[in-house]
mmCIF file of C-alpha atoms in Angstrom:
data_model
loop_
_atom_site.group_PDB
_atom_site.id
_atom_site.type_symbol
_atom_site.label_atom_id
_atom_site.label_comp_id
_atom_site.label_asym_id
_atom_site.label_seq_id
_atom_site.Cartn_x
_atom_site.Cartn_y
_atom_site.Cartn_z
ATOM 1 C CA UNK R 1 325.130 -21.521 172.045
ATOM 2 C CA UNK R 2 322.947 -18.783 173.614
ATOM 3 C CA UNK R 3 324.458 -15.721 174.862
ATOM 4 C CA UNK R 4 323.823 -13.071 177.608
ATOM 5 C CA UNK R 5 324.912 -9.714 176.395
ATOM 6 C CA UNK R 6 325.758 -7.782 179.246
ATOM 7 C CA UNK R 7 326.898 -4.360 179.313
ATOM 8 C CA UNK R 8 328.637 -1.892 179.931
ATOM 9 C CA UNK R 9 331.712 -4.059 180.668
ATOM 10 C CA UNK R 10 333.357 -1.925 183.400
ATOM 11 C CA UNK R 11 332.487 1.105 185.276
ATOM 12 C CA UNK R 12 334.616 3.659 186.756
ATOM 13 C CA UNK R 13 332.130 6.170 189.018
ATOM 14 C CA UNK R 14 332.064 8.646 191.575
ATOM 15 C CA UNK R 15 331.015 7.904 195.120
ATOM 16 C CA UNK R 16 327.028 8.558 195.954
ATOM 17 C CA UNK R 17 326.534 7.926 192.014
ATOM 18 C CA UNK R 18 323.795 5.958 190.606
ATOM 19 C CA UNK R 19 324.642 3.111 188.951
ATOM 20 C CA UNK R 20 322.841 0.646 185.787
ATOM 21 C CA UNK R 21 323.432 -2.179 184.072
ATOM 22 C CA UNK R 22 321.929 -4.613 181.830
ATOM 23 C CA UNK R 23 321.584 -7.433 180.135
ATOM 24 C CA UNK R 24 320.208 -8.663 176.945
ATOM 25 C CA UNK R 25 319.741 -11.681 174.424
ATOM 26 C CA UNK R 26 317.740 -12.641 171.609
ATOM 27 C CA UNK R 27 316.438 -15.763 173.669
ATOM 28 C CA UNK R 28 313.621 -15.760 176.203
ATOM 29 C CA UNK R 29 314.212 -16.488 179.771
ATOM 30 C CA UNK R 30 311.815 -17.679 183.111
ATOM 31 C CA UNK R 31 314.547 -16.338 185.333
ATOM 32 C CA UNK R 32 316.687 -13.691 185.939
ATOM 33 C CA UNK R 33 319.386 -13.129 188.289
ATOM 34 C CA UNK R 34 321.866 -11.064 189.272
ATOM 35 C CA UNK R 35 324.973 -11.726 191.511
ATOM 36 C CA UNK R 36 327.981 -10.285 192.561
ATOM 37 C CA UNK R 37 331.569 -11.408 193.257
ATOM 38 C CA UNK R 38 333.851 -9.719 195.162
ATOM 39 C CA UNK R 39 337.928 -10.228 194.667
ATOM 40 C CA UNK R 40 339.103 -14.083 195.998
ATOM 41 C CA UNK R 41 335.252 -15.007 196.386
ATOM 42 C CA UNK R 42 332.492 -16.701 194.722
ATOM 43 C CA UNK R 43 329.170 -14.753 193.568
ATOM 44 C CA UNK R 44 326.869 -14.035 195.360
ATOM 45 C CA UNK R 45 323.050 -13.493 194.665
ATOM 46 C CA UNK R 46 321.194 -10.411 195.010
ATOM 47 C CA UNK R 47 318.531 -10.390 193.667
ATOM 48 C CA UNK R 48 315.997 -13.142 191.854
ATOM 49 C CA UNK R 49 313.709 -12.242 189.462
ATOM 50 C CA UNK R 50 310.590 -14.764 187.973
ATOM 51 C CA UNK R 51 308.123 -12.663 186.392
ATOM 52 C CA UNK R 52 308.376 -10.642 183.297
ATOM 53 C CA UNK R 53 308.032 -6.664 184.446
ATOM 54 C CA UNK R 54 308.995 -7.848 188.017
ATOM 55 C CA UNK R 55 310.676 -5.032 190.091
ATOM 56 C CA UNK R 56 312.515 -6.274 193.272
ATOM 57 C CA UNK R 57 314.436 -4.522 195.385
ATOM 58 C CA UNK R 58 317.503 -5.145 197.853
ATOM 59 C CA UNK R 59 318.573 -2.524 199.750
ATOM 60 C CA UNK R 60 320.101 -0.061 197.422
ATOM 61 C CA UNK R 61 319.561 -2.275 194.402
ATOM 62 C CA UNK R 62 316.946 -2.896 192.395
ATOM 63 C CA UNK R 63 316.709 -5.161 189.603
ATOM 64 C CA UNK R 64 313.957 -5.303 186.845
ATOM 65 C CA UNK R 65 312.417 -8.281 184.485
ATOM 66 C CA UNK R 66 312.281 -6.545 181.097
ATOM 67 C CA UNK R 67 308.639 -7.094 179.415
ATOM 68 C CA UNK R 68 310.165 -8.876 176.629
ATOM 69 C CA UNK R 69 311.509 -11.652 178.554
ATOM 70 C CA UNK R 70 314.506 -10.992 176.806
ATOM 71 C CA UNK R 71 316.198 -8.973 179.383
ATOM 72 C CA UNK R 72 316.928 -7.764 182.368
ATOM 73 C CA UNK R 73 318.452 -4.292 184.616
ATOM 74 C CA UNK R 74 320.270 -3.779 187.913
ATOM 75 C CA UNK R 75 320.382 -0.298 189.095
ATOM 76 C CA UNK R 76 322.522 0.689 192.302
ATOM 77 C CA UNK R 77 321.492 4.034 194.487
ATOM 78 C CA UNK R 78 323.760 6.355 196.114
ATOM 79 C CA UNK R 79 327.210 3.914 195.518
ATOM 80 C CA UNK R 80 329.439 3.124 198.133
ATOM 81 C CA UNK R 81 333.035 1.793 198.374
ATOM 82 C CA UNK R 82 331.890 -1.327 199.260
ATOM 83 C CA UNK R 83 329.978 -2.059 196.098
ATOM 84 C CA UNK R 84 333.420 -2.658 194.070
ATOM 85 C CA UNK R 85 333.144 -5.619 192.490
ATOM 86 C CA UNK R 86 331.793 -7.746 189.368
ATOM 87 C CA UNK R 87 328.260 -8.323 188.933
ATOM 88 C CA UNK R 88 327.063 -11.143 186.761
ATOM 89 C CA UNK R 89 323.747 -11.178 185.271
ATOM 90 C CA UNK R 90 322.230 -15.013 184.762
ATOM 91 C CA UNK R 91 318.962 -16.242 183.264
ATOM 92 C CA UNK R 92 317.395 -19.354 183.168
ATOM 93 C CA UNK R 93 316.142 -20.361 180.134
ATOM 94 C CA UNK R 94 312.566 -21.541 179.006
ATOM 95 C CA UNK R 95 312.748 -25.016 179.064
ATOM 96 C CA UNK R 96 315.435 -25.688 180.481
ATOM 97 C CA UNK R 97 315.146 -25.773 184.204
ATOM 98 C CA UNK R 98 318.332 -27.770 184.518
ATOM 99 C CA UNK R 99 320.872 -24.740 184.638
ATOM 100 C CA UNK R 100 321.380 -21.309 183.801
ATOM 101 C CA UNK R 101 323.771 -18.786 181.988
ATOM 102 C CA UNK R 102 325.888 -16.113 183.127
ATOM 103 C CA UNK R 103 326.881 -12.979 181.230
ATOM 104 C CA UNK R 104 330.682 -11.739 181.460
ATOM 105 C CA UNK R 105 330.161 -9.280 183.925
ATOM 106 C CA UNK R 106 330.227 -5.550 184.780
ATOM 107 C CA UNK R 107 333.250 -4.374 186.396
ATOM 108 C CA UNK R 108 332.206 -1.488 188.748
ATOM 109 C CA UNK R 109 334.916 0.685 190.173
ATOM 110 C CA UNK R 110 334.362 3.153 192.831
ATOM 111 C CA UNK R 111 336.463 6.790 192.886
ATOM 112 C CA UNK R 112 337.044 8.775 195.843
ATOM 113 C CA UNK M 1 325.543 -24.685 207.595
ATOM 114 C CA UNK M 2 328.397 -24.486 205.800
ATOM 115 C CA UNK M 3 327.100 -23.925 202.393
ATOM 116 C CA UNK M 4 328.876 -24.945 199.612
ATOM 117 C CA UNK M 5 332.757 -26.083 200.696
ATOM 118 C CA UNK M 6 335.464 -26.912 197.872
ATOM 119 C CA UNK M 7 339.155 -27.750 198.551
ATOM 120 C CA UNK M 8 342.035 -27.516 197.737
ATOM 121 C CA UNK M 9 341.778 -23.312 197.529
ATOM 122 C CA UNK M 10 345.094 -23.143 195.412
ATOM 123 C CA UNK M 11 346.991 -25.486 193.818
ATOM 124 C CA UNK M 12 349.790 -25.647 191.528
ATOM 125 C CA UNK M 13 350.147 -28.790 189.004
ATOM 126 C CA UNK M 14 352.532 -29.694 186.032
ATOM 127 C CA UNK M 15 351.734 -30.048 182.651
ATOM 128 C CA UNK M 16 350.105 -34.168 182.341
ATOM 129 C CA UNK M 17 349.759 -34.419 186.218
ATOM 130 C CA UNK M 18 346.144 -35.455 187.585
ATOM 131 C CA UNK M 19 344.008 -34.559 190.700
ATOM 132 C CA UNK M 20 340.766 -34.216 192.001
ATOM 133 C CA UNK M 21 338.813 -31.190 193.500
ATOM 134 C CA UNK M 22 336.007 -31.629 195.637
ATOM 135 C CA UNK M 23 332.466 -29.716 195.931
ATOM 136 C CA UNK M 24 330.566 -30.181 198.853
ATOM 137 C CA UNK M 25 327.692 -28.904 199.916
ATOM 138 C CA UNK M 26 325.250 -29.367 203.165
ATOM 139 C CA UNK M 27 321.817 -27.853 201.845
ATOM 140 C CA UNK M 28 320.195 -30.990 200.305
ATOM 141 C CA UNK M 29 320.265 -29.489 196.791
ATOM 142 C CA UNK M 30 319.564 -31.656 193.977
ATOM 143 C CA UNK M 31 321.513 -30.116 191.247
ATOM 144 C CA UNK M 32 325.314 -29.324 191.590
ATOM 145 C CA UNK M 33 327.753 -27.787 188.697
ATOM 146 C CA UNK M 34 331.046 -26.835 187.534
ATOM 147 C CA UNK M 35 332.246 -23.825 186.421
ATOM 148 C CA UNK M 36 335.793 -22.236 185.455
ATOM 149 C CA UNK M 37 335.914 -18.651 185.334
ATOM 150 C CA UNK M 38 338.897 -17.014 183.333
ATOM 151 C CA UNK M 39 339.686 -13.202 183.033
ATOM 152 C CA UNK M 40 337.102 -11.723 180.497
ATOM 153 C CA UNK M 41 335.251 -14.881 179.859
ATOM 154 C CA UNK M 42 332.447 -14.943 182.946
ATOM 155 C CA UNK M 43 331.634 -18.018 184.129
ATOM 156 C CA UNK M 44 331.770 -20.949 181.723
ATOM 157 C CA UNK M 45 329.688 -24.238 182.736
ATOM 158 C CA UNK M 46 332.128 -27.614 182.844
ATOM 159 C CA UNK M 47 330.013 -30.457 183.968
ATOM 160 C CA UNK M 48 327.113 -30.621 186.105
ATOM 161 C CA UNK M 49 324.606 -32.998 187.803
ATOM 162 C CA UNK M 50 320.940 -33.095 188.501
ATOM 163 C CA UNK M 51 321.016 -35.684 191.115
ATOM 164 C CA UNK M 52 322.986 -38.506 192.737
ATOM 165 C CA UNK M 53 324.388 -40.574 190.360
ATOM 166 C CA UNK M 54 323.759 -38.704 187.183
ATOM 167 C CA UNK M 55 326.138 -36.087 185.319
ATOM 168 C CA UNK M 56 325.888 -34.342 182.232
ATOM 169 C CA UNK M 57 328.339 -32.205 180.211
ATOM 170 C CA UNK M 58 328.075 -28.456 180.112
ATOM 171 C CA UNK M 59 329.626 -25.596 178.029
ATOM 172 C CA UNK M 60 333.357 -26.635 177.744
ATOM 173 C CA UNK M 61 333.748 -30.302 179.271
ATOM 174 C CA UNK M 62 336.563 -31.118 177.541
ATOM 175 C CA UNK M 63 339.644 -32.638 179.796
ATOM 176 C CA UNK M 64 337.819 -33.047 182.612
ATOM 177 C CA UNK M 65 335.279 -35.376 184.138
ATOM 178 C CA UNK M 66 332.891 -35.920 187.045
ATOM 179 C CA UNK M 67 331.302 -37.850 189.661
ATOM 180 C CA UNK M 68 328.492 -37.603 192.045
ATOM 181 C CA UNK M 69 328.701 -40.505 194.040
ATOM 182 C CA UNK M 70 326.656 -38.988 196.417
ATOM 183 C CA UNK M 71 324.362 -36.235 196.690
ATOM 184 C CA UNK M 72 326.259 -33.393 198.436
ATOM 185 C CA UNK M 73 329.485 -34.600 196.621
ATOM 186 C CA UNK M 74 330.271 -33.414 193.280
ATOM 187 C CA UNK M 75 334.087 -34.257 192.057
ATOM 188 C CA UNK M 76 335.619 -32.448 188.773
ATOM 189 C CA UNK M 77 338.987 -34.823 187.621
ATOM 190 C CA UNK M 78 341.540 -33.406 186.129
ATOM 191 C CA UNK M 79 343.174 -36.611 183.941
ATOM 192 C CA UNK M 80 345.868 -34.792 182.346
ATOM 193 C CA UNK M 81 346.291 -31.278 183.168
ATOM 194 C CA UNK M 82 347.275 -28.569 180.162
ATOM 195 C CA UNK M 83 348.291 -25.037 180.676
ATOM 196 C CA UNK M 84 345.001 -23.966 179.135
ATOM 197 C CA UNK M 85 343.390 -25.346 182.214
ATOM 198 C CA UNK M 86 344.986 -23.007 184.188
ATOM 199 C CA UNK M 87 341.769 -21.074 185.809
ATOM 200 C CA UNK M 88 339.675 -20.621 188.621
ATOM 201 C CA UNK M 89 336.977 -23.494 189.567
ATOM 202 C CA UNK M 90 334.076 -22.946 190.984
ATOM 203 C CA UNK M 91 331.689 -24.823 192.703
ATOM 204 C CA UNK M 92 327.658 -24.490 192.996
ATOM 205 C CA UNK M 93 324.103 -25.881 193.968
ATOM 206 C CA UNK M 94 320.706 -25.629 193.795
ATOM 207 C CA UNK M 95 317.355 -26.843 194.623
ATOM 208 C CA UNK M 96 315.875 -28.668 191.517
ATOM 209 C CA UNK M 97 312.355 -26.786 191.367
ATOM 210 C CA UNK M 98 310.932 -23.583 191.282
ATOM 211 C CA UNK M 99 311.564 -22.719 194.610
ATOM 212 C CA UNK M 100 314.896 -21.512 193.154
ATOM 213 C CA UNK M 101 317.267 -21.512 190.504
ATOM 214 C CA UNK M 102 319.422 -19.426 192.099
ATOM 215 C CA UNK M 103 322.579 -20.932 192.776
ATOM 216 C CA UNK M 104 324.670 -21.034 195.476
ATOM 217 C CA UNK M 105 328.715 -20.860 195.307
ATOM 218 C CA UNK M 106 331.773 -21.933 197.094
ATOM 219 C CA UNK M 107 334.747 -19.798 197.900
ATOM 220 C CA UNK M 108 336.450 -21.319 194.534
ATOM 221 C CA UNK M 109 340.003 -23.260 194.124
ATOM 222 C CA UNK M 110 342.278 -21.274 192.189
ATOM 223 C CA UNK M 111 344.295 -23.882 189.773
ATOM 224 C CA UNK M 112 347.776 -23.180 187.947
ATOM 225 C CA UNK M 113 349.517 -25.830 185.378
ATOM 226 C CA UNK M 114 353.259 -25.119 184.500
#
């Protein structure tokens, strides 16, 4: 079936750090989006994403639609403690508006 | 608004018992799904629906089944339950059109089989 390749799989940075992630596959996608999911909780969205080279922003994150159509970025400023958690990249395939895919997530971990 | 409600939020079953969890949701969305998620695995699609009365099966339907008997009702049945359906379960919706496809989750019902 198709596949989100998302990477890296865990993180383990300092406080005030920068933080990036991606995704990737070898199919093209209409939508992006990224969520997070905190420990005992569902995801969450962050941030959508519907045009190839799109740049949206959140807050401190900000999330890219790669040219390609074929992927996709989440970049965190300045991290905090509260940004623990896993973040899931998703897309929503061409021609199929009836669901979407998730990758397996990026475990980030904050140190002290 | 709630959002998107499921219950039970734990349960414990033994091997070849049955029960139902139930997905609600209170934001008129068209299209509702299943998920399991399971350590290093993401989030793996189960069954979902794109309106009342329809379902269809997703990435690993297998052992379980669905009903939407109504639109902001979506019900995942557990026939027989196996240890390898030990998991978590979650819960979303959407809207059907471009408005969104982001989806929206519940809180999740965490599911153990002995």
């Amino acid at each position: 079936g198709q596949q989100l390749n998302q990477s890296p799989q865990s993180m383990f940075i300092q406080e005030g750090e920068d933080v990036s992630m991606n995704c990737t596959s070898s199919s093209i996608f209409n939508t992006w989006l990224w969520y997070k999911q905190e420990p005992g909780e569902g995801p969450v969205l962050l941030i959508a994403l519907y045009k190839a080279g799109e740049l949206t922003s959140n807050g401190r994150l900000t999330a890219q639609f790669g040219i390609t159509r074929k992927d996709s970025f989440l970049n965190i400023s300045a991290s905090i403690p509260s940004d623990v958690g896993i973040y899931f990249c998703a897309g929503q395939l061409m021609n199929r508006d009836d669901k979407i895919i998730f990758g397996k997530g990026t475990r980030l971990h904050i140190l002290p | 608004n709630a959002g998107v409600t499921q219950t039970p939020k734990f349960r414990v079953l033994k091997t070849g018992q049955s029960m139902t969890l139930l997905c609600a949701q209170d934001m008129n969305h068209e299209y509702m799904y299943w998920y399991r998620q399971d350590p290093g695995m993401g989030l793996r699609l189960i069954h979902y629906s794109v309106g009342e009365g329809t379902t269809a099966k997703g990435e690993v339907p297998d052992g379980y089944n669905v009903s939407r008997l109504k639109k902001q009702n979506f019900l995942l049945g557990l026939e027989s339950a196996a240890p390898s359906q030990t998991s978590v379960y979650f819960c979303a919706s959407s809207y059907r059109y471009r408005v969104t496809y982001e989806q929206y989750f519940g809180p999740g019902t965490r599911l153990t089989v002995t």
